[in-house]
Tab-separated table of C-alpha atoms and ligand atoms in Angstrom:
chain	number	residue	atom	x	y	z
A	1	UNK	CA	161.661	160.202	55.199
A	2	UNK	CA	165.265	161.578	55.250
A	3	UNK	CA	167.030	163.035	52.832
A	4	UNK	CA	168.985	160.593	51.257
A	5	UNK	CA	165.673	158.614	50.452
A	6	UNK	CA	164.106	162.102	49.279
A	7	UNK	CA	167.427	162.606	47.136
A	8	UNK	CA	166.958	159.139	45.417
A	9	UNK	CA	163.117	159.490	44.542
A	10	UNK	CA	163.884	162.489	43.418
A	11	UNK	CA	166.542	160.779	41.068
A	12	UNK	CA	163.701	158.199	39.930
A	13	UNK	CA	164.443	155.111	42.544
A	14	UNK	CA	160.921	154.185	42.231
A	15	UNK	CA	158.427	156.643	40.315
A	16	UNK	CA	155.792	154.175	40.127
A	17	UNK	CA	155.459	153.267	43.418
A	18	UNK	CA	156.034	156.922	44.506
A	19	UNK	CA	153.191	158.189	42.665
A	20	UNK	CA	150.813	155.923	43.771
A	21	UNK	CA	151.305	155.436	46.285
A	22	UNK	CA	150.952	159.724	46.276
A	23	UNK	CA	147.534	159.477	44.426
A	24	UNK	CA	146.283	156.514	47.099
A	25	UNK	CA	146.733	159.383	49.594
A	26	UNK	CA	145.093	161.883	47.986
A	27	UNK	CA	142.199	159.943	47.555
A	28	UNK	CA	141.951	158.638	50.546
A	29	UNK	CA	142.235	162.592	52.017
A	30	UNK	CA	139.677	164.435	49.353
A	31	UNK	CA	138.070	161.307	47.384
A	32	UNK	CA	138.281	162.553	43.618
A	33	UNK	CA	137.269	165.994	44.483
A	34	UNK	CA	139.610	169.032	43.248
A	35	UNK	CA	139.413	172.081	44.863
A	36	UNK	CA	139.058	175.703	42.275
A	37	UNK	CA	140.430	178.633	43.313
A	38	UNK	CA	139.994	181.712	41.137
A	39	UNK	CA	142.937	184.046	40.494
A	40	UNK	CA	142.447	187.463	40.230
A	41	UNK	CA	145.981	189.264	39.131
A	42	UNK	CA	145.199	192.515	39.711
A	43	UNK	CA	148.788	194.762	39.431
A	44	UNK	CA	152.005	193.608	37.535
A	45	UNK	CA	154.128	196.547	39.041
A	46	UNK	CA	157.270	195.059	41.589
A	47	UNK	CA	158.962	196.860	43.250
A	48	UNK	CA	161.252	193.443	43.309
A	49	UNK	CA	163.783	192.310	41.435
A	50	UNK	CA	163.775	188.211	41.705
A	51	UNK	CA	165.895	187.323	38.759
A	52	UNK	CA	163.312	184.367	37.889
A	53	UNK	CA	160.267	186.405	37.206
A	54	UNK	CA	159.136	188.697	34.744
A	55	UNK	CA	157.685	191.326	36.953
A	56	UNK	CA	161.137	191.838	38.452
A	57	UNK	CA	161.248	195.913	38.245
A	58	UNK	CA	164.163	195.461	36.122
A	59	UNK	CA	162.276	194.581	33.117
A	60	UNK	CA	161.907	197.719	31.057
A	61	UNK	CA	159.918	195.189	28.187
A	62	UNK	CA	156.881	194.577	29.950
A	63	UNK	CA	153.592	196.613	29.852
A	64	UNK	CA	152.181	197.673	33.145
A	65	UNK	CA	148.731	197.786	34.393
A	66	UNK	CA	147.175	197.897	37.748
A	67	UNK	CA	143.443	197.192	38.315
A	68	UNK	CA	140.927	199.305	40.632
A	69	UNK	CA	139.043	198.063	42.929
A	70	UNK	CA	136.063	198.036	41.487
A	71	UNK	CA	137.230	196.379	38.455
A	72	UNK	CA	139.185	193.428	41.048
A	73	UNK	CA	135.566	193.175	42.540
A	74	UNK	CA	133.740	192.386	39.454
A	75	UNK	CA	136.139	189.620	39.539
A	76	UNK	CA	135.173	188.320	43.065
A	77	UNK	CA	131.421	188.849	40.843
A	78	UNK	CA	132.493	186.744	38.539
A	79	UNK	CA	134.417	183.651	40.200
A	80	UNK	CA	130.396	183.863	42.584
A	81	UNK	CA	128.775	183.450	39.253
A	82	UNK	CA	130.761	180.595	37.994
A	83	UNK	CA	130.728	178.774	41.628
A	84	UNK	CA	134.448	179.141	42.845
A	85	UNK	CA	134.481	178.477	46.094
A	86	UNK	CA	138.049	180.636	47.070
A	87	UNK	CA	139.516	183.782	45.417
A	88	UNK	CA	143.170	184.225	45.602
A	89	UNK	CA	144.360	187.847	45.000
A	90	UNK	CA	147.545	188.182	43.607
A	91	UNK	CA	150.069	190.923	42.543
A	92	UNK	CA	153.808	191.684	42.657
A	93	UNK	CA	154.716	193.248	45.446
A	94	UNK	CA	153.288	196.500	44.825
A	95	UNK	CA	152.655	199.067	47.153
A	96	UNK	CA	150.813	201.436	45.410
A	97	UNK	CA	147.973	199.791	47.016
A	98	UNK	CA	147.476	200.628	50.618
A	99	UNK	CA	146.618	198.513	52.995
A	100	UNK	CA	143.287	200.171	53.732
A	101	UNK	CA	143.164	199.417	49.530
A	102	UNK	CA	143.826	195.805	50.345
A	103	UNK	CA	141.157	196.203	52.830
A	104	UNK	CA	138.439	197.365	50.905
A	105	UNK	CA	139.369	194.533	48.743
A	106	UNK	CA	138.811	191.942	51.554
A	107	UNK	CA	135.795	193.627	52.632
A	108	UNK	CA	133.967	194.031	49.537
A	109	UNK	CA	134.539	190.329	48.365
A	110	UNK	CA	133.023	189.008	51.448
A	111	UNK	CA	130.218	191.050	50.804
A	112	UNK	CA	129.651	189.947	46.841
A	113	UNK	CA	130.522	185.948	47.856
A	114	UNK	CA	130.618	183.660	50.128
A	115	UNK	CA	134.186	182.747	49.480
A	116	UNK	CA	137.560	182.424	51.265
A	117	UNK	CA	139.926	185.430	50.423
A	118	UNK	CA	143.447	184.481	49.668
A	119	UNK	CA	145.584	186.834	49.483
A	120	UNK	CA	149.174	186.571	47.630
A	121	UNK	CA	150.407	190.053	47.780
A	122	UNK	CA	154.415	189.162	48.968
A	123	UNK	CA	156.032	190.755	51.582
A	124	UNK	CA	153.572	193.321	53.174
A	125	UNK	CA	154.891	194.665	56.544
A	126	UNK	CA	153.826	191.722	59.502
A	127	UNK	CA	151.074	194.486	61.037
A	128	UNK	CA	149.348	194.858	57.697
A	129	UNK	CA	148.780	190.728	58.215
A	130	UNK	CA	146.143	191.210	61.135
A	131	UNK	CA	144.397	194.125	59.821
A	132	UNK	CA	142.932	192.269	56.405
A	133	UNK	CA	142.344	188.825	58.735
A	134	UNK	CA	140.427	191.118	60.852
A	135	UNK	CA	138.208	192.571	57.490
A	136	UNK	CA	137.547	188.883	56.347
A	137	UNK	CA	140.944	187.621	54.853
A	138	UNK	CA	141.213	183.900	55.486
A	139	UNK	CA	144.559	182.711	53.638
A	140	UNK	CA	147.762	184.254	52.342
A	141	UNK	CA	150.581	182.352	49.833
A	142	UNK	CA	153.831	183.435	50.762
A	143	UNK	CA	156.128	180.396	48.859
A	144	UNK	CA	159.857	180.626	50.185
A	145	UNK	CA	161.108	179.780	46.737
A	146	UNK	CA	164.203	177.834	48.302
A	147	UNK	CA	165.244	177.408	52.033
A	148	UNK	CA	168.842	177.719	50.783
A	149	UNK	CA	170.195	181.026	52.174
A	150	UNK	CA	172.540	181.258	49.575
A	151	UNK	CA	170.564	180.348	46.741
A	152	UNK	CA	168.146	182.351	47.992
A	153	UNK	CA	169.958	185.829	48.063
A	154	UNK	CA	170.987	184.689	44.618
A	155	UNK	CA	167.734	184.919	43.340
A	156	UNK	CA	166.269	187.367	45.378
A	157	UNK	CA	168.361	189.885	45.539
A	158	UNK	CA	168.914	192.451	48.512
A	159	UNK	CA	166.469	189.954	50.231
A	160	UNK	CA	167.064	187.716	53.062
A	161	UNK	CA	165.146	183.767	53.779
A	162	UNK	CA	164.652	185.024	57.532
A	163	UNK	CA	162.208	188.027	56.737
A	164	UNK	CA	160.086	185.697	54.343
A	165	UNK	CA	160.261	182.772	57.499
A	166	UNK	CA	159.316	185.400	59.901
A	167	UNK	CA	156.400	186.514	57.959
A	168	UNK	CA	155.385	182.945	57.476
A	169	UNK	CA	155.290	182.742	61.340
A	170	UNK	CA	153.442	186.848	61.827
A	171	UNK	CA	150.746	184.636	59.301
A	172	UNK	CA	150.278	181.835	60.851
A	173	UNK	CA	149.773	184.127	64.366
A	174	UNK	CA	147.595	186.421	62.929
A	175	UNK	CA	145.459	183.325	62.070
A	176	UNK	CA	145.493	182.745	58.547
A	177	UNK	CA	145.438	179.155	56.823
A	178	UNK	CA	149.349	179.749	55.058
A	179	UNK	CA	150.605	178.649	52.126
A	180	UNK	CA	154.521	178.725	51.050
A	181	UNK	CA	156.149	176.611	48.167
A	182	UNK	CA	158.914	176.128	46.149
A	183	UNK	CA	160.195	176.562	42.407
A	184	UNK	CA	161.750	173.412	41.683
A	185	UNK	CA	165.370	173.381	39.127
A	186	UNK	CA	166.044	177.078	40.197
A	187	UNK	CA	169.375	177.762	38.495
A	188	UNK	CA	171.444	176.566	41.027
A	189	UNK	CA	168.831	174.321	42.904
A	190	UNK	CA	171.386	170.645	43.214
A	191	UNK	CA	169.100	167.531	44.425
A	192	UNK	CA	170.523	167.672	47.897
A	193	UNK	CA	169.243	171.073	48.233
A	194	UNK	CA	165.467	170.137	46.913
A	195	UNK	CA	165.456	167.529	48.861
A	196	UNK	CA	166.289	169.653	52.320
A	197	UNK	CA	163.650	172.376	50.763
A	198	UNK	CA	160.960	169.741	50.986
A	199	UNK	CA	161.691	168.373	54.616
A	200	UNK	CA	161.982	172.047	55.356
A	201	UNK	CA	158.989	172.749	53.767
A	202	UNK	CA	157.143	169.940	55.377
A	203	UNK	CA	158.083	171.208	58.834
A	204	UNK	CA	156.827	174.243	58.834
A	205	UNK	CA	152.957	172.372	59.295
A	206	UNK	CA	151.603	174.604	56.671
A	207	UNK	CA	148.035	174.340	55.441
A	208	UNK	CA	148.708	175.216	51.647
A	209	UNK	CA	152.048	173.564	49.387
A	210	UNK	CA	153.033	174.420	45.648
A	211	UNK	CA	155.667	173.248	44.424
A	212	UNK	CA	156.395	174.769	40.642
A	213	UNK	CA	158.990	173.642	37.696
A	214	UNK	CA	161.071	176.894	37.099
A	215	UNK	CA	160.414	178.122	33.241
A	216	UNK	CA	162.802	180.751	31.769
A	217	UNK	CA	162.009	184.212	30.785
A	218	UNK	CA	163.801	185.525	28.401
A	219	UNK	CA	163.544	189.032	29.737
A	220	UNK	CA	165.151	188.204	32.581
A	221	UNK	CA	168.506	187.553	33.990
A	222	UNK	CA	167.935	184.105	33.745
A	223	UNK	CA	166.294	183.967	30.236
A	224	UNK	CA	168.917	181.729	29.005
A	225	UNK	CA	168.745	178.798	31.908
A	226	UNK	CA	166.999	175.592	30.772
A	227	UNK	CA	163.762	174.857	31.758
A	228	UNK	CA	162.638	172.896	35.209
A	229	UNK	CA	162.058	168.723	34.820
A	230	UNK	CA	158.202	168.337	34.553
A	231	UNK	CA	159.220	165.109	35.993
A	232	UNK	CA	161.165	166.270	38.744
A	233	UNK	CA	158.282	168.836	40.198
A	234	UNK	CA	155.390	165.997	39.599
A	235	UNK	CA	158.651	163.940	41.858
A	236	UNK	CA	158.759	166.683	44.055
A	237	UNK	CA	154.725	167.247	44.337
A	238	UNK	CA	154.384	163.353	45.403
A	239	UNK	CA	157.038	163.315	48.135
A	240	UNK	CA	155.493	166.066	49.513
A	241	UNK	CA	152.147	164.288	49.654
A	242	UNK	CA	153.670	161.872	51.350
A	243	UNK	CA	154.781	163.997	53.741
A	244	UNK	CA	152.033	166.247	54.154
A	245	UNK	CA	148.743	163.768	53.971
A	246	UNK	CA	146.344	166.463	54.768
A	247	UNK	CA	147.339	169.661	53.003
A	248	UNK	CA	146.174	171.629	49.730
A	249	UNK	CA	148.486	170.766	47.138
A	250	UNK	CA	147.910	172.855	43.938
A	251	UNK	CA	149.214	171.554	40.624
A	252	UNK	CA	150.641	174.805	39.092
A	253	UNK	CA	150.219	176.678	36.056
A	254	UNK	CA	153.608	176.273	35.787
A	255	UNK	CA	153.312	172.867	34.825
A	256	UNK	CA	151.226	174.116	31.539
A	257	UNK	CA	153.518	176.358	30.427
A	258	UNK	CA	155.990	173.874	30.133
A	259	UNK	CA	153.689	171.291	28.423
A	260	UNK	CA	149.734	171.293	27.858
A	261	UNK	CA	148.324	168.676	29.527
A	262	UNK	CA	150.954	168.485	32.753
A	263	UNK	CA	148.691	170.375	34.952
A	264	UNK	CA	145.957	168.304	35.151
A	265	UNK	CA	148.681	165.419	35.145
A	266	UNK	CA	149.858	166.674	38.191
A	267	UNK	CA	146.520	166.108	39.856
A	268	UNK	CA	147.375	162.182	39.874
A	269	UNK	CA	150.558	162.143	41.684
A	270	UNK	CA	149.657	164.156	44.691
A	271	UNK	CA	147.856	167.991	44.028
A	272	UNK	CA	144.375	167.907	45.005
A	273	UNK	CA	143.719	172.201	43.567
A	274	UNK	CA	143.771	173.778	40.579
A	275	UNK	CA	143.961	177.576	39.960
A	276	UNK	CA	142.615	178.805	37.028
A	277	UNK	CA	143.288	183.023	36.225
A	278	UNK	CA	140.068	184.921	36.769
A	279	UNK	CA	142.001	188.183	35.337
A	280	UNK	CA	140.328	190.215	32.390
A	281	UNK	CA	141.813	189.322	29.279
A	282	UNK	CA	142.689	192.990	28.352
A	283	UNK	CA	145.631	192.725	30.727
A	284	UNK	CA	146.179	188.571	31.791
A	285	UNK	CA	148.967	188.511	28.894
A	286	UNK	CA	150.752	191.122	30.443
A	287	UNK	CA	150.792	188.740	33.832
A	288	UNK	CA	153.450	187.752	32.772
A	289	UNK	CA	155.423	186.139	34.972
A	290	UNK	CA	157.242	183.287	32.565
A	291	UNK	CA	156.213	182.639	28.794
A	292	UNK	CA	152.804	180.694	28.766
A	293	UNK	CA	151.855	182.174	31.984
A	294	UNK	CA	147.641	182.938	30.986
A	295	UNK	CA	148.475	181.861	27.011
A	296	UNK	CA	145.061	181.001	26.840
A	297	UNK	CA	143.577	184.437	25.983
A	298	UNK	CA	139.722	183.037	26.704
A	299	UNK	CA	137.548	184.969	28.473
A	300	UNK	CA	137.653	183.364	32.532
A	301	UNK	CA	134.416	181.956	32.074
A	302	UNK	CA	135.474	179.863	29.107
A	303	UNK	CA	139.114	179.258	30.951
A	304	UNK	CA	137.373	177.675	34.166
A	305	UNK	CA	135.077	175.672	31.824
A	306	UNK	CA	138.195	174.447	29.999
A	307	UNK	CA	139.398	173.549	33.387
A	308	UNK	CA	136.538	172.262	34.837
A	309	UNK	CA	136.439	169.395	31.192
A	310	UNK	CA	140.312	168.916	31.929
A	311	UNK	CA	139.937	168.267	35.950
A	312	UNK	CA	137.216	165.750	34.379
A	313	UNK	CA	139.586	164.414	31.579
A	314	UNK	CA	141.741	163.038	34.686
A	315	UNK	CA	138.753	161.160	36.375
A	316	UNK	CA	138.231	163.771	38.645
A	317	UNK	CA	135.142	165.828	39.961
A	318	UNK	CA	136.078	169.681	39.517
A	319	UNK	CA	134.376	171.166	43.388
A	320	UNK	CA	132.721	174.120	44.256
A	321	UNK	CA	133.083	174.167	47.846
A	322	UNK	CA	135.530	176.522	49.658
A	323	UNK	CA	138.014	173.251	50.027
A	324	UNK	CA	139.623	174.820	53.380
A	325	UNK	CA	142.459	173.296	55.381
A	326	UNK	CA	142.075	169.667	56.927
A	327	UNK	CA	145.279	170.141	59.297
A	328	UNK	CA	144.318	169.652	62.486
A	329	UNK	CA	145.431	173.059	63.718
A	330	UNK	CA	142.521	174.784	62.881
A	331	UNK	CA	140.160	172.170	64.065
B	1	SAM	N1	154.951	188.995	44.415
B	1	SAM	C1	154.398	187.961	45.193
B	1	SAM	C2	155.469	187.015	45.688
B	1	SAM	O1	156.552	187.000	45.113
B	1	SAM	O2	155.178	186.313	46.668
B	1	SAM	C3	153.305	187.173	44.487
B	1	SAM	C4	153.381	187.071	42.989
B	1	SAM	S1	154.711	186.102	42.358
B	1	SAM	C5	154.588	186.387	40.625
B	1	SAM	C6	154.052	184.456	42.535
B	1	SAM	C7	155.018	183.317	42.345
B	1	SAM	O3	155.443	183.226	40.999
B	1	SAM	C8	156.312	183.363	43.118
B	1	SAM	O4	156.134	182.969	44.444
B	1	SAM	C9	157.189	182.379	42.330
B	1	SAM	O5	157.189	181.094	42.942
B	1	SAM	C10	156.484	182.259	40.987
B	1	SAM	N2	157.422	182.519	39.865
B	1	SAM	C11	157.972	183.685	39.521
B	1	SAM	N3	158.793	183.529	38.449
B	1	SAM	C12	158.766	182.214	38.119
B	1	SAM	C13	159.402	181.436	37.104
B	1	SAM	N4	160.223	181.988	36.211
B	1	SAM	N5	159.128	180.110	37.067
B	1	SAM	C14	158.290	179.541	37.963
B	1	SAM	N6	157.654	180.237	38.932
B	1	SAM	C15	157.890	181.556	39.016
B	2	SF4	FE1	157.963	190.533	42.286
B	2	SF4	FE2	156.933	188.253	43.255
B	2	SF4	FE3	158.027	188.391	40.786
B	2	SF4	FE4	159.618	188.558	42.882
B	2	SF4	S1	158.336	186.767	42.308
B	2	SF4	S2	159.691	189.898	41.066
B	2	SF4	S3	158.327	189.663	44.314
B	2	SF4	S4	156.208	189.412	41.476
């Protein structure tokens, strides 16, 4: 596709043919099964300072936690007992934990389950990478937010696009399926530049793509920016689709916060996962990266149930199998 045809579906040239002919795909790729992948936030501390998030270190307002690792592991305990096939451990980028931390991590999940280990931990130095794929890690999510350089910096300040490409590359070397993504109507995100950020996206043959509306914080520096299009990212989530037949798509939580009901939506223009927050609900409000992030203060069991019955609401069969890459890369 190029980009003026991305920049005019984007616009809403042809949304129902777009979508599905995005949902056709899907099916065609993973039938009606949707993949689960448990998310265990286990620290809120960053030592960044990304003007779209709440964890940002700037924010004086929010309550800090940080989980040990035996408390993370009852997690892995729990996402075995409800039949989650993938745990994705996330935090800001917080240091505090070692890597031989992160290790024991890796290690003692693949000892409770039989699950893939995803790791989303931001940007850990590129030798750290090999060590946890060597324990037993088997994915990482590192989303580039934008490919704009400029926009970038803007949002991320003091950082540069070209460390979080390089460690995209140290990933894929080291072996691990990788995920990267985009936030889509990032103050000062135009059309033209989504529409590059997808192609760019697209070419970098990744096994894992989330694309996610942008929702304000108000304790942050850009608390006062509208929200992101729901329509735009479910836009944005078919084109890359089409341009990416055989990857894991996940519809975001991102989508819910902006309205109930989008996420599962989401699964019938393109997303084939869902990630439902395995964190204990003493501390999952305090995730908070945006306003609605984990607002439904259920225990995980009852949240995967709820999004087991909405995967279903859709016409969809919610999976327990590990759902791991189809790109032809890793055979
Ligand atoms: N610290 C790690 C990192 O940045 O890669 C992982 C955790 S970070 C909270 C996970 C993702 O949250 C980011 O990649 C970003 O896309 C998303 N995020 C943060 N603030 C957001 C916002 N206001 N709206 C939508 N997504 C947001
Ligand atoms: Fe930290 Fe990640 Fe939030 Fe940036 S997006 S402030 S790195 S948690």
């Amino acid at each position: 596709m190029r980009p003026s045809e991305i920049t005019q579906l984007l616009a809403g040239a042809d949304d129902p043919g777009l979508f599905s002919a995005a949902d056709a795909l899907t099916r065609q790729n993973f039938g009606n099964e949707v993949f689960l992948r448990g998310v265990i936030e286990f620290s809120n501390h960053c030592e960044k300072n990304c003007r779209y998030c709440g964890l940002r270190r700037g924010n004086r307002r929010l309550s800090r936690y940080r989980l040990d690792v035996p408390d993370i592991l009852a997690c892995v305990g729990l996402a075995r007992d409800l039949q989650l096939g993938t745990v994705v451990v996330q935090s800001g980028d917080d240091f505090a934990y070692t890597r031989e931390d992160i290790g024991r991590i890796v290690t003692g999940a693949r000892e409770i389950a039989d699950v893939a280990v995803t790791l989303s931990l931001g940007d850990r130095p590129e030798a750290d990478f090999a060590y946890w794929h060597a324990l037993g890690a088997n994915r990482y999510l590192l989303k580039v937010e934008t490919f704009d350089e400029a926009l970038y910096a803007r949002c991320r300040p003091g950082l540069l696009l070209s460390d979080r490409l390089s460690r995209i590359e140290a990933l894929k070397k080291a072996g691990y399926e990788v995920g990267s993504g985009l936030i889509t109507d990032l103050p000062g995100m135009t059309p033209e530049i989504l529409a590059k950020d997808l192609i760019r996206l697209s070419d970098l043959d990744l096994d894992m793509l989330a694309v996610g509306p942008f929702v304000p914080n108000p304790d942050t520096p850009y608390g006062d920016e509208a929200s992101g299009s729901i329509l735009t990212a479910f836009r944005a989530m078919a084109i890359l689709r089409l341009l990416n037949p055989l990857a894991n798509i996940p519809s975001t939580s991102a989508l819910n916060a902006l309205r109930d009901g989008a996420r599962e939506q989401g699964l019938t223009v393109g997303a084939n996962v869902v990630m439902p927050s395995l964190t204990p609900e003493t501390v999952s409000g305090d995730y908070a990266i945006y306003p609605g992030k984990n607002a439904f203060r259920a225990d995980a069991a009852a949240r995967v149930a709820a999004v087991r019955r909405a995967i279903e609401r859709v016409g969809l069969v919610p999976s327990t199998a590990r759902g791991n890459s189809k790109r032809k890369h890793h055979g």
